[in-house]
Tab-separated table of C-alpha atoms in Angstrom:
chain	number	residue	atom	x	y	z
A	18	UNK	CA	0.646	12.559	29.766
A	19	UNK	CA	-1.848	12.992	32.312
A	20	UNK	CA	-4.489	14.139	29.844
A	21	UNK	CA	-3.617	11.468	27.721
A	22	UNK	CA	-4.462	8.859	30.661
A	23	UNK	CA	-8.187	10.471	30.602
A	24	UNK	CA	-8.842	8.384	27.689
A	25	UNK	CA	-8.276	4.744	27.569
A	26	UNK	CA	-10.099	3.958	24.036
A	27	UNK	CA	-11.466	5.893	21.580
A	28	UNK	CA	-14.644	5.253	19.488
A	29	UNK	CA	-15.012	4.928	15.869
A	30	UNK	CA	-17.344	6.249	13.957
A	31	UNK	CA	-17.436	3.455	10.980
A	32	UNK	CA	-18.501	3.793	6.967
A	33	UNK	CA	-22.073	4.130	8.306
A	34	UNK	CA	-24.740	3.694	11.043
A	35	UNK	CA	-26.799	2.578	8.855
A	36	UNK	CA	-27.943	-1.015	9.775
A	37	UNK	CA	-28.220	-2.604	5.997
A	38	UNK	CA	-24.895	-0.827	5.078
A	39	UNK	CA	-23.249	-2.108	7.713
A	40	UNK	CA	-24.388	-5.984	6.627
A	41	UNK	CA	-22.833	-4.827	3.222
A	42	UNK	CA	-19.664	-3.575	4.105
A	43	UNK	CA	-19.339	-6.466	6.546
A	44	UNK	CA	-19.670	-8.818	3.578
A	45	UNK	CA	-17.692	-7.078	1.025
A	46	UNK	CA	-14.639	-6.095	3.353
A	47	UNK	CA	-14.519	-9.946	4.200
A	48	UNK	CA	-14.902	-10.259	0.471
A	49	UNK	CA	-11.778	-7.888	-0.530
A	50	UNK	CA	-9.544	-9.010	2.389
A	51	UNK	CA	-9.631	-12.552	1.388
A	52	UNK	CA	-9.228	-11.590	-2.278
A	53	UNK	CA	-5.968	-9.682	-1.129
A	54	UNK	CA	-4.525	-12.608	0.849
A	55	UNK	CA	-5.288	-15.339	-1.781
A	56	UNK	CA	-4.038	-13.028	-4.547
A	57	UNK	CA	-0.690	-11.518	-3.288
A	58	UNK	CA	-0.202	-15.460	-1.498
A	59	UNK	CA	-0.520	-16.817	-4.949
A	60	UNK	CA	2.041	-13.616	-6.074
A	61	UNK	CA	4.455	-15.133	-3.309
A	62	UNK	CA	4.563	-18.799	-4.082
A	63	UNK	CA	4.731	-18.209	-7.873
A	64	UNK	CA	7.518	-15.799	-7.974
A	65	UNK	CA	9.589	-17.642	-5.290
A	66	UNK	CA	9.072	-20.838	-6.833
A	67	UNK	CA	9.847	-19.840	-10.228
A	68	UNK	CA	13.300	-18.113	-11.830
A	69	UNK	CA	10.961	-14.740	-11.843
A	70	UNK	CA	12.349	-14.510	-8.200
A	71	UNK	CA	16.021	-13.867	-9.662
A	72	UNK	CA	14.673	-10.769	-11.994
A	73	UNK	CA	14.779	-7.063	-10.244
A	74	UNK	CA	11.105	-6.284	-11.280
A	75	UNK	CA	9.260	-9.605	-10.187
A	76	UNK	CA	12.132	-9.436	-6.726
A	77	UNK	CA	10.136	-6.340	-5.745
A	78	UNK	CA	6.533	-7.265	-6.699
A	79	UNK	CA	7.370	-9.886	-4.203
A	80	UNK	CA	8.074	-7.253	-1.790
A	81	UNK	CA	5.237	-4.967	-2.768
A	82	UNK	CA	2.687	-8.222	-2.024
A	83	UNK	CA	4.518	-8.972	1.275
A	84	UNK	CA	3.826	-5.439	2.319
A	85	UNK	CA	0.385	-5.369	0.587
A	86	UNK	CA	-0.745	-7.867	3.080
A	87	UNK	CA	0.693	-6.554	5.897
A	88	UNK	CA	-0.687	-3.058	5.485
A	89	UNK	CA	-4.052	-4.202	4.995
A	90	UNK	CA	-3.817	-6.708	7.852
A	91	UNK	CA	-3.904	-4.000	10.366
A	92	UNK	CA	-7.236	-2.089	9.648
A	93	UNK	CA	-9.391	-4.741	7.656
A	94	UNK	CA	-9.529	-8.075	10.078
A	95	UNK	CA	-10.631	-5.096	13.175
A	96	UNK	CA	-12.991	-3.519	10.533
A	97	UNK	CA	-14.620	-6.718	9.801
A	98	UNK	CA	-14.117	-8.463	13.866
A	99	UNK	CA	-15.973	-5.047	14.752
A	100	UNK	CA	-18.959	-5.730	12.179
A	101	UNK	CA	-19.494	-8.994	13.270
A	102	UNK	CA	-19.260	-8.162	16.959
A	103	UNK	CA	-21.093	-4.895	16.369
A	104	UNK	CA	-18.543	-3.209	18.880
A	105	UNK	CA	-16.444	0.026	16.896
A	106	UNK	CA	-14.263	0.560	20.191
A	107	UNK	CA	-9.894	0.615	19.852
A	108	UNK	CA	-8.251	1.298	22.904
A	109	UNK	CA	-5.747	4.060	22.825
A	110	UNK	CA	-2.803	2.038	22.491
A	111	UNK	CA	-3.543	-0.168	19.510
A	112	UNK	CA	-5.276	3.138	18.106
A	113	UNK	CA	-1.471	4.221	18.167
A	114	UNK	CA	0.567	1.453	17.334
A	115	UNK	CA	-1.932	0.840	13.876
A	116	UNK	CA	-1.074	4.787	13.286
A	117	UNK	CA	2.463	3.893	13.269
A	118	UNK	CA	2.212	0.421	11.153
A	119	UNK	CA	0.040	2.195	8.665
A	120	UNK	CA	2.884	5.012	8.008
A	121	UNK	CA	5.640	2.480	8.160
A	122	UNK	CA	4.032	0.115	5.728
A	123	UNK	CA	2.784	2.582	3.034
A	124	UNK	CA	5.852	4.552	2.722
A	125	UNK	CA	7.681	1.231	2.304
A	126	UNK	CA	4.752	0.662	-0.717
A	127	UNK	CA	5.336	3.863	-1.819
A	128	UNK	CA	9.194	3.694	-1.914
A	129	UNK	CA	8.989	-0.434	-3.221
A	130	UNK	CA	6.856	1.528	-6.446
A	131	UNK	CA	9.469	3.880	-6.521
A	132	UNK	CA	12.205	0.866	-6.979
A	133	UNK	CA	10.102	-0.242	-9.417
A	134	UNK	CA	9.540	2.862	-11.811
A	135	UNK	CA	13.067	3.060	-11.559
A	136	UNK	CA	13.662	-0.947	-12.760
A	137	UNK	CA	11.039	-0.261	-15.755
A	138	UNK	CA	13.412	2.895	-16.570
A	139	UNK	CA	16.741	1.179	-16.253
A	140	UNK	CA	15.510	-1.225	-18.770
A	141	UNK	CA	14.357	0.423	-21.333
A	142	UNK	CA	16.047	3.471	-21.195
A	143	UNK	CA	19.937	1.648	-20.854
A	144	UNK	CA	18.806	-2.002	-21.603
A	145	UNK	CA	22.872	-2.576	-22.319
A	146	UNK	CA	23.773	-1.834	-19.007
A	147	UNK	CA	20.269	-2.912	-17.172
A	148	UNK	CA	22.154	-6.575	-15.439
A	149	UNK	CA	25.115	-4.307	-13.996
A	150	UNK	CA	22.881	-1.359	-12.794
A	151	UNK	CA	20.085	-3.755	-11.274
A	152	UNK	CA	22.215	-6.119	-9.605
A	153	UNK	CA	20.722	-8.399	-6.659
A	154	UNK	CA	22.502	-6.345	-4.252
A	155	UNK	CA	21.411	-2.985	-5.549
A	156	UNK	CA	18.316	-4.480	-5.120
A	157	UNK	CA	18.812	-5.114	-1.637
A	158	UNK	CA	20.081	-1.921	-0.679
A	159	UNK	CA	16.760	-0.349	-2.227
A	160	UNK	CA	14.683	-2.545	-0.701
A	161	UNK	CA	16.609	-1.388	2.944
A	162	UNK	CA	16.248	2.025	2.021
A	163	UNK	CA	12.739	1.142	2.057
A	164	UNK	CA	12.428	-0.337	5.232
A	165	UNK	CA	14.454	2.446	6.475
A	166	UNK	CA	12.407	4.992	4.997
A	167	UNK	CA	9.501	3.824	6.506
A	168	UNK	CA	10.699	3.645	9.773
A	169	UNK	CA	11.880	6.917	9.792
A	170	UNK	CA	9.007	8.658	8.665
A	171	UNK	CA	6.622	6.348	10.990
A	172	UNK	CA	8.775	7.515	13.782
A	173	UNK	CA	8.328	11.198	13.331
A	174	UNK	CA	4.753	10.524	12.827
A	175	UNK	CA	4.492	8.689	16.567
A	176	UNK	CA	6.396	11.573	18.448
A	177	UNK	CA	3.786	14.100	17.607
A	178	UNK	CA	0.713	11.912	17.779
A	179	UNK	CA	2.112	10.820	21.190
A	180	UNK	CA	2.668	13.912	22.489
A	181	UNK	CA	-0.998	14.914	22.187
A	182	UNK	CA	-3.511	15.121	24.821
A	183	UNK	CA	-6.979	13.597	24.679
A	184	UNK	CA	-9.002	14.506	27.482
A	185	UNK	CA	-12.432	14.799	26.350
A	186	UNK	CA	-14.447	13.864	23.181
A	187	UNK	CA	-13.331	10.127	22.007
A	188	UNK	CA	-14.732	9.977	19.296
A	189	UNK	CA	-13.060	9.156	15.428
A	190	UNK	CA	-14.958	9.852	12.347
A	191	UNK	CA	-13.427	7.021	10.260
A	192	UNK	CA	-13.051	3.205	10.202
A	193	UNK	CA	-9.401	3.568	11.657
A	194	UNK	CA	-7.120	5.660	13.707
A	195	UNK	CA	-5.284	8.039	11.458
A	196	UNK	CA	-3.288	11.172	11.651
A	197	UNK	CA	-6.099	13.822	10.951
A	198	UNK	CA	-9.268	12.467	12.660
A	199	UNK	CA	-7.230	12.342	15.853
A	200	UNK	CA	-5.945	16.003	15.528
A	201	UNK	CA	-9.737	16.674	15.213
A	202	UNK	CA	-10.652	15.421	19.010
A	203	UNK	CA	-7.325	16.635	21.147
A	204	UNK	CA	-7.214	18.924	23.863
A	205	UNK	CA	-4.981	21.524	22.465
A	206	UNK	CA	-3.956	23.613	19.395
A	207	UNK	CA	-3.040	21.367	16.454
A	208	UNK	CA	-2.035	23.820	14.131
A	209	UNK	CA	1.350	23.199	14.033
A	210	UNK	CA	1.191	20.009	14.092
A	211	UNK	CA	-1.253	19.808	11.205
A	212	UNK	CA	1.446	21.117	8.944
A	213	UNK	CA	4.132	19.081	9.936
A	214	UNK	CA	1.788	15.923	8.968
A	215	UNK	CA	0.961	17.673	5.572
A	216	UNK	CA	4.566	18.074	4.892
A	217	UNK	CA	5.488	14.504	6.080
A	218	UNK	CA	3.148	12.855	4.638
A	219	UNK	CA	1.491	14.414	1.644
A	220	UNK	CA	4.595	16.122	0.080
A	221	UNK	CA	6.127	12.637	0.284
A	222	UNK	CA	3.517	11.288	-1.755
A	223	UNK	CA	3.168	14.663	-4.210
A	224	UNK	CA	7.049	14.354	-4.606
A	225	UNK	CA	7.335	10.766	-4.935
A	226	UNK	CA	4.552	10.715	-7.192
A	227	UNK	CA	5.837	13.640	-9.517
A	228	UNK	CA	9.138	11.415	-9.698
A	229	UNK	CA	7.457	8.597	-11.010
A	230	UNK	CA	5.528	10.881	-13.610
A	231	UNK	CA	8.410	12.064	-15.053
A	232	UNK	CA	10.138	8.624	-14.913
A	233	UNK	CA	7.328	7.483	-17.291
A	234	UNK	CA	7.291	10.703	-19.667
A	235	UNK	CA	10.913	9.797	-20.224
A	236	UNK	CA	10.071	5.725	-20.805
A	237	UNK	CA	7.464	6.820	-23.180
A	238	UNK	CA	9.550	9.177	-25.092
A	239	UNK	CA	12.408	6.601	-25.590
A	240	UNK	CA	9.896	3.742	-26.645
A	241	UNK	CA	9.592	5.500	-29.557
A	242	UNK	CA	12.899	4.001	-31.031
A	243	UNK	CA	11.642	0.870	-30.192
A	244	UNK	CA	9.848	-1.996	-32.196
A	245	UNK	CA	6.244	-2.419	-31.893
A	246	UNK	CA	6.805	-6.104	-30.215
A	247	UNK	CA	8.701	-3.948	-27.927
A	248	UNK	CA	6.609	-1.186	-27.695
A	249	UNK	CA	4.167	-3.500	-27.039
A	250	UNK	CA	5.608	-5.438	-24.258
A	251	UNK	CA	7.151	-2.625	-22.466
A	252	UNK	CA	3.704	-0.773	-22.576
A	253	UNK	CA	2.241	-3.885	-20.761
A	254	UNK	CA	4.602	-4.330	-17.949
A	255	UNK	CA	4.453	-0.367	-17.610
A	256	UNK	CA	0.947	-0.317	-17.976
A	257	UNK	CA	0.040	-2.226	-14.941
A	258	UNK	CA	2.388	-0.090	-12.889
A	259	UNK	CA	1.066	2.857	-13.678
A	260	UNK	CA	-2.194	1.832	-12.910
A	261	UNK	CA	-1.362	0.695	-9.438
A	262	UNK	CA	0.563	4.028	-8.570
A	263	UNK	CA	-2.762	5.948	-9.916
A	264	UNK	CA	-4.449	3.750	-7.684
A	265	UNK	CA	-2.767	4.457	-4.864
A	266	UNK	CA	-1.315	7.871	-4.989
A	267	UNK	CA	-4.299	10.077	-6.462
A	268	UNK	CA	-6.213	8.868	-3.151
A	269	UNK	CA	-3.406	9.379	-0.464
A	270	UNK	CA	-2.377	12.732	-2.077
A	271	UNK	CA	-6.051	13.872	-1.543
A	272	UNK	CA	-5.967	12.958	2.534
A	273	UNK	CA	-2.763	14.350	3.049
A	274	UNK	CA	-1.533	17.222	1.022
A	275	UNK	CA	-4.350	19.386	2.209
A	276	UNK	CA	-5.080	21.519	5.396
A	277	UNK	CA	-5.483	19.186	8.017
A	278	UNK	CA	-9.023	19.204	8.489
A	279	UNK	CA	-11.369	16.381	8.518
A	280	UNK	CA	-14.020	15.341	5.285
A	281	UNK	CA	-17.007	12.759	4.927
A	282	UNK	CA	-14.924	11.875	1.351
A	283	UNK	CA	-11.370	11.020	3.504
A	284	UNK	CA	-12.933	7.517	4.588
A	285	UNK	CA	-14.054	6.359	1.028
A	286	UNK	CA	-10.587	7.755	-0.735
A	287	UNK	CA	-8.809	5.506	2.468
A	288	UNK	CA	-10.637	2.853	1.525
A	289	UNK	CA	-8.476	3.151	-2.030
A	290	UNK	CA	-5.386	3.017	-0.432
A	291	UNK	CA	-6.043	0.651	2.219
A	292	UNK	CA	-8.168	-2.104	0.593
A	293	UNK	CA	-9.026	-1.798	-2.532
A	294	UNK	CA	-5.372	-0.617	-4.254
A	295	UNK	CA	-4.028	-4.123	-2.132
A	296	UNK	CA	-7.009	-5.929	-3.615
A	297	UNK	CA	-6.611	-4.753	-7.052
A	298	UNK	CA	-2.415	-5.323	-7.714
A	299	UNK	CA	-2.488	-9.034	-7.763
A	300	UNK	CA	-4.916	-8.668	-10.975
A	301	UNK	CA	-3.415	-5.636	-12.219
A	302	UNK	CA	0.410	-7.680	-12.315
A	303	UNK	CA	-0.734	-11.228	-12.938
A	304	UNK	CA	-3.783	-10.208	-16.023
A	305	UNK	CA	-1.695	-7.979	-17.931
A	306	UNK	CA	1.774	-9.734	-17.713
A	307	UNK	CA	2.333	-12.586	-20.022
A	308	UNK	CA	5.614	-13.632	-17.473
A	309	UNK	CA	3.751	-14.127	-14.569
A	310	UNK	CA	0.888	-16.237	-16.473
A	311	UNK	CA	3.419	-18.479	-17.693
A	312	UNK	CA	5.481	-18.759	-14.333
A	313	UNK	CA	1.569	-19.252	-11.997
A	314	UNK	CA	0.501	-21.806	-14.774
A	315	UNK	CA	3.827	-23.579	-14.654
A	316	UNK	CA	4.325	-23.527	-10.997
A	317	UNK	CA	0.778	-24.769	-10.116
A	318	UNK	CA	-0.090	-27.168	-12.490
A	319	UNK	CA	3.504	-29.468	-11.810
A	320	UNK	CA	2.587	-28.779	-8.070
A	321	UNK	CA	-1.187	-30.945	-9.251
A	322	UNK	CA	1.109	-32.709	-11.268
A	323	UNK	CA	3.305	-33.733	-8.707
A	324	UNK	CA	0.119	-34.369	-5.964
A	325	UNK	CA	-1.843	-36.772	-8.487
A	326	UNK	CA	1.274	-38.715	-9.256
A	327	UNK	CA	2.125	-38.977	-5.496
A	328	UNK	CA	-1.668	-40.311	-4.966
């Protein structure tokens, strides 16, 4: 612990020193982060003011926007503050605690996509049985086993990074603290602990994402006893799932089930799963889905409704 008291804050590294880079990243981080609060907001207020709250699918697209915002919320507003301030310091402290709320909030995504693949399956696979099976309260145990999950796995991630001492170079090559770029810089052998991370975190993501493969090879295989109404609208609904778990898994999967060495590419692939897979979902589930068009037009325009007949 002493070792760890020789460094108070640690310095990143960025995107880029480059001046007229920075000015661009500065404007287009700003750029995605309000797109991601004003789109998963909107997600929010639509599906909780609309009877799409009381259906399993929409209940945890709720959840996956609620956690959308939160993940993001801890690397982008320091990202951009930093920018503007021109100041790429984190003291060793919140360079922990954003370590731990990064794990714990994207293997509650991952697990809330899980939930998901496994709605999309229950109802077209046993459509008679889908109200039983995907009751509200089976919902809320999955979405517990979520929050569980996550804590669990961010906890086993903070006793090893904790335990590590940093007594020399401060330096991180990325735009936030994570698992691999601080292995880089401490004081001791990190073999060991290398592997642990790869099998914590990037065999949960390989796994998880293998699962959710397979879950779809099956959907596919039954729509084709289906009608092509129904063909059609389950390919829609499945469509923009799949597209957010591509999205988001093919990027983690690449940071974490490798050795645990450090790459120039790791900081553009995080900026997939950090910013621009939150940016992109509330497009992805509000352009292709006819049900949530219907339930944001409906909820919005009686809320002007309602304001011009008050005035």
């Amino acid at each position: 612990m002493e070792s760890q008291r020789n460094v108070s804050e640690f310095i990143l590294m960025g995107l880029s020193s480059d001046q007229n880079i920075q000015i661009f990243c500065l404007v287009f981080f700003l750029f995605c982060y309000l797109s991601i609060l004003m789109g998963n907001l909107l997600i929010l207020i639509s599906i909780g003011c609309s009877s799409l709250f009381h259906q399993p699918m929409y209940y945890f697209l709720s959840h996956l926007s609620s956690m959308d915002i939160c993940y993001t919320s801890f690397v982008t507003p320091k990202l951009i503050g930093d920018q503007l301030v021109g100041r790429n310091t984190i003291s060793y402290g919140y360079c922990m605690w954003q370590v731990i709320v990064m794990h714990f909030f994207g293997l509650i995504e991952i697990l809330i996509l899980t939930a998901m693949a496994f709605d999309r399956y229950v109802a077209i696979c046993k459509p008679l049985h889908y109200m039983i099976i995907m009751s509200r309260t089976r919902c809320n145990v999955l979405i517990l086993a979520a929050w569980a999950g996550g804590a669990v796995h961010s906890f086993s991630q903070f006793c090893m990074i904790i335990q590590l001492p940093f007594c020399g170079p401060n330096t991180i090559d990325h735009y936030y603290c994570d698992i691999f770029p601080l292995l880089k810089i401490a004081c001791t052998d990190t073999y060991l602990t290398g592997v642990f991370m790869v099998a914590n975190s990037g065999l949960v993501a390989l796994v998880t994402f293998i699962l959710l493969f397979g879950s779809y090879v099956v959907i596919l295989f039954t729509l084709r006893n289906h009608s092509a109404e129904g063909r059609r609208k389950a390919l829609s609904t499945c469509g923009s799932h799949i597209t957010v778990v591509i999205l988001f898994f093919g990027p983690s999967i690449f940071a974490y089930l490798r050795p645990p060495n450090t790459f120039p590419e790791d900081k553009i692939f995080a900026l997939f799963y950090t910013i621009i897979a939150p940016m992109f979902n509330p497009l992805i589930y509000t352009l292709r889905n006819t049900e949530m068009k219907k339930a944001m037009r409906k909820v919005w325009c009686q809320k002007v409704f309602l304001e011009e007949k008050h005035y």
